[in-house]
Short mmCIF file of C-alpha atoms in Angstrom, two decimals:
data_model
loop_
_atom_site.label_atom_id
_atom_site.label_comp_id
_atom_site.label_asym_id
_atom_site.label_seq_id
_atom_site.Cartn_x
_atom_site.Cartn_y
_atom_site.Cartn_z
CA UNK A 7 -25.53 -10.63 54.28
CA UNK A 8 -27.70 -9.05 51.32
CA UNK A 9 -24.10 -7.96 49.51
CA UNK A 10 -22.72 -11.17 50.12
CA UNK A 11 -26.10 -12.85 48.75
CA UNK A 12 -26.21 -10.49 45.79
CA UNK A 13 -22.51 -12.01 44.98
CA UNK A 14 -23.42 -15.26 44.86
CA UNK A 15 -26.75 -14.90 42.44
CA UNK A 16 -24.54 -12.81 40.28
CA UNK A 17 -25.19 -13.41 36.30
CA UNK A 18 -22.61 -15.77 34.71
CA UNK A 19 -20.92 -13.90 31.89
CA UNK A 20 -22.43 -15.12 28.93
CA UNK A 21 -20.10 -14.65 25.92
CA UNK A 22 -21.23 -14.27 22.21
CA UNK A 23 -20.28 -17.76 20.19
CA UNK A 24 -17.98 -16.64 17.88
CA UNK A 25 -18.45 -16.84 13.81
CA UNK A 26 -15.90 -19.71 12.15
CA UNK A 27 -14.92 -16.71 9.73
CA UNK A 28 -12.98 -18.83 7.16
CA UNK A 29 -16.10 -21.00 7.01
CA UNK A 30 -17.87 -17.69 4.55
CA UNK A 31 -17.70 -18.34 0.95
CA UNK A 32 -15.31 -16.87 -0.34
CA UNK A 33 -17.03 -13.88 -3.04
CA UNK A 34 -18.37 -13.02 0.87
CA UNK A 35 -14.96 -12.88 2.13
CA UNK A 36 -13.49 -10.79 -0.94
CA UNK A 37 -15.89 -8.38 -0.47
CA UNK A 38 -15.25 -7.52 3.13
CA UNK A 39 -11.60 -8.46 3.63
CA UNK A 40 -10.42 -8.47 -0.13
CA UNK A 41 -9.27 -12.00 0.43
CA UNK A 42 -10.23 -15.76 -0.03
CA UNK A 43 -10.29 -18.22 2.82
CA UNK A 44 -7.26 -19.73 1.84
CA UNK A 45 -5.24 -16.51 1.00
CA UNK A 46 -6.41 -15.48 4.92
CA UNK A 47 -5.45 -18.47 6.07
CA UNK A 48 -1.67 -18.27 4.80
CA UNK A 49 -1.96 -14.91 5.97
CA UNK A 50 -2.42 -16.64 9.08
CA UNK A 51 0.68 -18.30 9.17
CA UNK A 52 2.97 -15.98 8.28
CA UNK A 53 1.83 -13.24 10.76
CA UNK A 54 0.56 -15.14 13.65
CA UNK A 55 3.86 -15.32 15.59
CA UNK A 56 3.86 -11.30 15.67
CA UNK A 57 0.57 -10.81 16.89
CA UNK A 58 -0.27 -13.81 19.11
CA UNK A 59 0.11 -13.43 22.63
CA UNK A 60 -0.27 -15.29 25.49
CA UNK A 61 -3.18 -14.78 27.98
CA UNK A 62 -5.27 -16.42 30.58
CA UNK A 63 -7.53 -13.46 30.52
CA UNK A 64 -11.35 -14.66 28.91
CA UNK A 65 -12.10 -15.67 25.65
CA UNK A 66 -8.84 -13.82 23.59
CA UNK A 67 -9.66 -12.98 20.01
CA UNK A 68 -8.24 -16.02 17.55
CA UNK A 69 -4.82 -14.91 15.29
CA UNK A 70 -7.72 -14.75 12.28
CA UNK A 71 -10.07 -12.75 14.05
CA UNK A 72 -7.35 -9.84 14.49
CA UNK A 73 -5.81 -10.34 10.94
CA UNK A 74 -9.91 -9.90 9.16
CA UNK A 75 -10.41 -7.03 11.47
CA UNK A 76 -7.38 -5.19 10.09
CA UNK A 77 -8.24 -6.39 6.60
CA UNK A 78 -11.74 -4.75 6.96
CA UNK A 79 -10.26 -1.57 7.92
CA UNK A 80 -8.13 -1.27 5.27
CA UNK A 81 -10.63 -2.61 2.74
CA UNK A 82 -13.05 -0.10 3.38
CA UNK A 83 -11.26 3.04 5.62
CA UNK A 84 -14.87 3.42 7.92
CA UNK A 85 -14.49 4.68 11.33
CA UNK A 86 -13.18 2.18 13.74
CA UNK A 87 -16.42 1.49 15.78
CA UNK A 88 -18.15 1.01 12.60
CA UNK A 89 -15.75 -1.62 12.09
CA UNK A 90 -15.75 -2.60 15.85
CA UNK A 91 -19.86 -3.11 15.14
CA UNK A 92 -19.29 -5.13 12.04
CA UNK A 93 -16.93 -7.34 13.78
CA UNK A 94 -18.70 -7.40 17.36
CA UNK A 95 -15.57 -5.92 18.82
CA UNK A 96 -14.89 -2.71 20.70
CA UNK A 97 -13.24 0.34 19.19
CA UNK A 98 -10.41 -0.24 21.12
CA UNK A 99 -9.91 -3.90 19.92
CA UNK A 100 -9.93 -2.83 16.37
CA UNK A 101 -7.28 -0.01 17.07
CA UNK A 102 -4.98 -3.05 18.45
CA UNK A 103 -5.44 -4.78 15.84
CA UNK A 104 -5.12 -2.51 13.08
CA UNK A 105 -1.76 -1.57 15.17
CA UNK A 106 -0.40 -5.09 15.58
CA UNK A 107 -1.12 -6.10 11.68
CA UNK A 108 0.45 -3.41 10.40
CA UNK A 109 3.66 -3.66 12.85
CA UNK A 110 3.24 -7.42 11.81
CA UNK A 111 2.87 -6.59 7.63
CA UNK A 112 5.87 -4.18 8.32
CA UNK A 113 8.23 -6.85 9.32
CA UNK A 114 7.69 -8.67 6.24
CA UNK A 115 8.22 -5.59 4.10
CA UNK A 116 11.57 -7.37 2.08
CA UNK A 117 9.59 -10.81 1.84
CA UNK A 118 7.30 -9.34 -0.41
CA UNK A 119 8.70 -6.28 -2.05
CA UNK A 120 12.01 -4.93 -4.03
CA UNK A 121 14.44 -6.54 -5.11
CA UNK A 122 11.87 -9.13 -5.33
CA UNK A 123 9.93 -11.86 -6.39
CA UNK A 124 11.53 -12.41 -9.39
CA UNK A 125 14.62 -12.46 -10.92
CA UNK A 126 15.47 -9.08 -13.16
CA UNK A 127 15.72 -11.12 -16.42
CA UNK A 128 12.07 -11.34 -15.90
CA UNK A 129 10.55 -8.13 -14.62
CA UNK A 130 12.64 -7.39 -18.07
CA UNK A 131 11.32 -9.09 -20.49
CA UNK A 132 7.47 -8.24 -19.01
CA UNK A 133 8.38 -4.83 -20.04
CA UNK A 134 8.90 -5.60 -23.46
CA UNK A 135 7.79 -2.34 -25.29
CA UNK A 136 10.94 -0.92 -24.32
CA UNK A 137 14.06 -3.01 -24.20
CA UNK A 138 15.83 -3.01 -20.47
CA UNK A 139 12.87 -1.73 -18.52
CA UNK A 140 12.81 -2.86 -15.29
CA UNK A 141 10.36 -0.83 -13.31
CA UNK A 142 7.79 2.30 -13.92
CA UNK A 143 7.76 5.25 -10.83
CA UNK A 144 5.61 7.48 -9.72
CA UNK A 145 4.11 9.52 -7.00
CA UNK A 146 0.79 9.85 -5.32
CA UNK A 147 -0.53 11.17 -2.44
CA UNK A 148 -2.76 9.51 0.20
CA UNK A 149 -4.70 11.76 2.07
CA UNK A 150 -4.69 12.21 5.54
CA UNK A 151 -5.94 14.65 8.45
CA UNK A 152 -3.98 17.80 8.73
CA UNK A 153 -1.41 17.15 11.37
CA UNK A 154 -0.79 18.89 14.61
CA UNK A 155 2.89 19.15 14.25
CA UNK A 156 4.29 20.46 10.83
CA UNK A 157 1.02 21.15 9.45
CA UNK A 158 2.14 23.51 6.67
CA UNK A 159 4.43 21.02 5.34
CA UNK A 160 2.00 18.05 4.73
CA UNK A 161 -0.55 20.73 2.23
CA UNK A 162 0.20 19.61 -1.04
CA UNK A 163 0.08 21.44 -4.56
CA UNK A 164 -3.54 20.49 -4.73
CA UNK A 165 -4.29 22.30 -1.30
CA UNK A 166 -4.72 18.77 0.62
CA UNK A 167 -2.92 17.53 3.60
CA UNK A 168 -1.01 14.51 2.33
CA UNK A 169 1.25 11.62 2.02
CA UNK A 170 3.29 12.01 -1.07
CA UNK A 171 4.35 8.08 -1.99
CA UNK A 172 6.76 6.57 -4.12
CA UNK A 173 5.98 3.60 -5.75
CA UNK A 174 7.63 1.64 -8.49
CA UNK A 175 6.18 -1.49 -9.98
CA UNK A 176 6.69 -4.29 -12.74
CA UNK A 177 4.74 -5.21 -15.83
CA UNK A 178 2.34 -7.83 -13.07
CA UNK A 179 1.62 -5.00 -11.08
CA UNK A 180 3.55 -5.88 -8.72
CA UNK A 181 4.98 -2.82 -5.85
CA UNK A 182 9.00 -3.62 -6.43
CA UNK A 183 9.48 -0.57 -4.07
CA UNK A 184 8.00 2.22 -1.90
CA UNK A 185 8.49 4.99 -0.16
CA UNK A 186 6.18 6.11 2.03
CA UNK A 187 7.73 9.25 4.99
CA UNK A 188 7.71 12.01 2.93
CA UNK A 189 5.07 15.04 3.38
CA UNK A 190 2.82 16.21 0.77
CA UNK A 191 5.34 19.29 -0.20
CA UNK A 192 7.99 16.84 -1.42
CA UNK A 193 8.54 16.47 -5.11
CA UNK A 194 8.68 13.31 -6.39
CA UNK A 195 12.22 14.21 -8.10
CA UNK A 196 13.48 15.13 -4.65
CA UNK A 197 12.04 11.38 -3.19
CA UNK A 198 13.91 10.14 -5.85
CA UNK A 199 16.97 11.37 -5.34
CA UNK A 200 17.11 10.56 -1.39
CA UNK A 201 15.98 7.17 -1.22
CA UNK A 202 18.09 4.56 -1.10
CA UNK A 203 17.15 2.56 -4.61
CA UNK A 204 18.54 5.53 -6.27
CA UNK A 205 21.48 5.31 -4.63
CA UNK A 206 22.05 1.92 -5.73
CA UNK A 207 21.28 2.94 -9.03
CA UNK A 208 23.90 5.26 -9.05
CA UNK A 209 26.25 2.79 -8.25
CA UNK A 210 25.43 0.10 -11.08
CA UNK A 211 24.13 -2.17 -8.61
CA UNK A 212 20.91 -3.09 -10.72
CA UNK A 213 20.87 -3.25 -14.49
CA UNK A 214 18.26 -2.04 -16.40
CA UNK A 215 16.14 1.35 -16.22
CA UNK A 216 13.37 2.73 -14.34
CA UNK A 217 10.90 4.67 -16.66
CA UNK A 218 9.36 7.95 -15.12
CA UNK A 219 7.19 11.40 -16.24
CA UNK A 220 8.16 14.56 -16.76
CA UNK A 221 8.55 15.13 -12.51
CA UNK A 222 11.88 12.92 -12.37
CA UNK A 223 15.31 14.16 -14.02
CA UNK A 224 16.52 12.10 -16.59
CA UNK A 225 19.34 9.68 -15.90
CA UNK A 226 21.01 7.13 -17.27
CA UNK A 227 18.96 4.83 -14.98
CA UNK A 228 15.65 7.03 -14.86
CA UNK A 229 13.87 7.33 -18.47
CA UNK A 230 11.89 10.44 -18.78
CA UNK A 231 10.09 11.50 -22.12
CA UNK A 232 10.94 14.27 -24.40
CA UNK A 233 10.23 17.55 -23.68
CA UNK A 234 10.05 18.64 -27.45
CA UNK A 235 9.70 15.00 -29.49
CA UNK A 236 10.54 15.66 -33.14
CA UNK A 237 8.81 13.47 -35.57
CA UNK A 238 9.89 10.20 -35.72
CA UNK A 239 12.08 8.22 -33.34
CA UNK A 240 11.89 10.74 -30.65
CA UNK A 241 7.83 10.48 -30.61
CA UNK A 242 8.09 6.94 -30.92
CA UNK A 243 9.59 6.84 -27.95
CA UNK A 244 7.20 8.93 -26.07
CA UNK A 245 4.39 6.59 -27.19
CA UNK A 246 6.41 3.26 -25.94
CA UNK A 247 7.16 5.53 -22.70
CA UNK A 248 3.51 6.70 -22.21
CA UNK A 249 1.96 3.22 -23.08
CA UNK A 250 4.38 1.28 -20.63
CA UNK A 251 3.80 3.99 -17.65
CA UNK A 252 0.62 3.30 -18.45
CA UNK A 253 1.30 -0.31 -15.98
CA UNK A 254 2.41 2.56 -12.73
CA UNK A 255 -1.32 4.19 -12.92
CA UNK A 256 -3.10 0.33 -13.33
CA UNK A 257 -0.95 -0.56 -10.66
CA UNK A 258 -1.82 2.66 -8.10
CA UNK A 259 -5.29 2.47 -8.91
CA UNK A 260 -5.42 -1.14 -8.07
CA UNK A 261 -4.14 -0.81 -4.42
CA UNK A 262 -6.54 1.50 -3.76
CA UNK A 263 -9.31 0.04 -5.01
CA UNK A 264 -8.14 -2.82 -3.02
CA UNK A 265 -7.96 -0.96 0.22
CA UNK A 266 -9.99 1.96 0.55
CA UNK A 267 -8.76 3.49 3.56
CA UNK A 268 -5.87 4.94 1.36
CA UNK A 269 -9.06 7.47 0.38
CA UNK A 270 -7.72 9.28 3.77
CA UNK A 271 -6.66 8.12 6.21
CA UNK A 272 -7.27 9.73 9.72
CA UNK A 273 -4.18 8.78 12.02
CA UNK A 274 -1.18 10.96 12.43
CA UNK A 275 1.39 10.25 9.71
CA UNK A 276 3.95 8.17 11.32
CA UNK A 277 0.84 6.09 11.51
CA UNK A 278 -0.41 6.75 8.22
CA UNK A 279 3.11 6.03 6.56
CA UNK A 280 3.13 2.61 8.27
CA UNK A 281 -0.50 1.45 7.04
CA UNK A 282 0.31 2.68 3.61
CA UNK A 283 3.24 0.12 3.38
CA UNK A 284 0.98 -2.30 5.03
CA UNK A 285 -1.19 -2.20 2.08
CA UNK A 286 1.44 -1.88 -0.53
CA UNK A 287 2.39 -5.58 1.28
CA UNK A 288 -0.84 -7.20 1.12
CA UNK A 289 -1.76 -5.49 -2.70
CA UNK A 290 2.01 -7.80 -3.46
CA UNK A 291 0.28 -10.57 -1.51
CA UNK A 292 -2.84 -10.61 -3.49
CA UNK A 293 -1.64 -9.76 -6.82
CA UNK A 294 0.73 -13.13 -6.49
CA UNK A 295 -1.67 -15.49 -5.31
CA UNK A 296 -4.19 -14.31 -7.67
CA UNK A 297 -7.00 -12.77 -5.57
CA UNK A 298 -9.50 -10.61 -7.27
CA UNK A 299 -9.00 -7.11 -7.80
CA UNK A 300 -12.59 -5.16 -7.07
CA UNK A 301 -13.60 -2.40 -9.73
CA UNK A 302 -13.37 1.01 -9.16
CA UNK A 303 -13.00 4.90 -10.71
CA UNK A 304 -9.18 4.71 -9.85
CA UNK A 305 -8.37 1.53 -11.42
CA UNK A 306 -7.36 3.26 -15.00
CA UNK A 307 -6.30 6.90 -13.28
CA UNK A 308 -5.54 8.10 -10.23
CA UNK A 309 -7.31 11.24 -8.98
CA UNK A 310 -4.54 12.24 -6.40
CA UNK A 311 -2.27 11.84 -9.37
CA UNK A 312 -0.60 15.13 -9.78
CA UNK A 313 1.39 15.72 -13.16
CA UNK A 314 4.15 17.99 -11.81
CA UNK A 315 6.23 20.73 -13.55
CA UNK A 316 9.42 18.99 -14.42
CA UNK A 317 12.39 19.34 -11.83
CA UNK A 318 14.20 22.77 -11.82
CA UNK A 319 17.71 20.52 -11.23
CA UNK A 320 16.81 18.51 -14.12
CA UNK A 321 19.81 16.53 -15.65
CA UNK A 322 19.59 15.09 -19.20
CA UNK A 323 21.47 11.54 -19.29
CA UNK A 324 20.09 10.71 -22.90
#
């Protein structure tokens, strides 16, 4: 009788009131989620039918609160029960979430990046310091946590476990393509050559050239510098090259300032390969609706930045 009494005086759950999150202003929002209300709020629509589900289980976190949890983890990279404390939610909630965003953001990957938001006449005529320019590349390297399978492959020149990425991007800064499986080892030449934009390079499928450092061969696609400029046209060039790469670093630094969980990330790197092109996604999303880009030290250079020895299968296609 005292067990079945005990039942019935048993505490109703009380559950915390939840905070209207869009209600914030939005220099409050920017700050922790690196987005307005109304930039949140279209990312709302566009991801809510991938990470909604159905359940008759309590009070289920709103399509919002998931998307701001994810954007707070990969605006500032803290642990995920910091985040979980921030947000009132439990470590394991913010692991779901991060999860399903990023599966979500993935989905959208050819919404929002190469071939584009644009049409090429454009991205063209933005790089106007040389004629036909239609993209700067380059490679950095996110770090991550050394890996339990593979390990030796992911240590990069600098000593580091990492990501090395490929990323090429216009004269808005916007990410027109990246490439984000490839370990730390890689050189960028050899991510290059085995992705599938170069391909379609090869086969005339865009028109107009992609300008590069002294890592990448030089093609008739794929711009390099001079090795040895003589005085005059040939150093002229390597200014117009230098100043107009100059876009690839702004553009780097940018998305991560924007999200600094690309500092290092510690999941394994199938993981960390997804979340990097999660971020590349949203840095589009932002960049094209405007959203204010915080300051940081890798805004004008990147410190992860490596400036390789040129390739050894180097091809000149002057």
């Amino acid at each position: 009788e005292a067990q079945i009494l005990r039942r019935a005086l048993r505490r109703e759950r009380v559950i915390r009131a939840r905070l209207d999150i869009l209600s914030f202003p939005d220099d409050f929002l920017c700050e922790r989620y690196r987005f307005s209300a109304q930039s949140i709020s279209y990312l709302d629509n566009i991801l809510r039918p991938y990470i909604t589900h159905v359940t008759h289980r309590g009070h289920p976190l709103s399509s919002v609160h998931i998307i701001c949890i994810a954007l707070r983890f990969f605006a500032n990279g803290s642990f995920l029960y910091n985040i979980g404390d921030a947000e009132h939610v439990s470590k394991a909630t913010v692991c779901r979430a991060v999860r399903n965003v990023t599966v979500a953001l993935k989905r959208l990957l050819y919404s929002f990046v190469f071939p584009g938001h644009r049409p090429t006449r454009f991205i063209k005529e933005g790089c106007h310091k040389i004629a036909g320019v239609i993209g700067c590349i380059d490679g950095t390297h996110i770090p991550i946590i050394a890996p339990s399978v593979n390990e030796g492959d992911y240590v990069n020149r600098k000593s580091f476990h990492s990501i090395n990425v490929q990323i090429i991007c216009d004269a808005a800064n916007i990410i027109t393509n990246v490439e984000a499986k490839w370990p730390g080892s890689v050189h960028d030449s050899q991510i290059f050559r085995e992705c599938t934009l170069s391909t379609k390079f090869g086969h005339g499928e865009f028109t107009g050239y992609l300008l590069g450092d002294r890592g990448y061969p030089c093609l008739p696609y794929l711009l390099t510098p001079y090795p040895d400029p003589e005085p005059g046209p040939q150093q002229r060039y390597n200014l117009a090259n230098c100043r107009t790469r100059a876009r690839i670093e702004m553009t780097i630094g940018m998305l991560k300032a924007r999200f600094q969980c690309l500092q290092r990330l510690r999941v394994t790197p199938e993981r960390a390969c997804d979340i990097i092109v999660a971020c590349v996604i949203l840095h589009n999303i932002a960049t094209i609706r405007g959203e204010h880009c915080p300051s940081g030290p890798n805004i004008s250079s990147d410190p992860n930045h490596e400036h390789p020895d040129p390739p050894t299968d180097i091809q000149d296609g002057r």
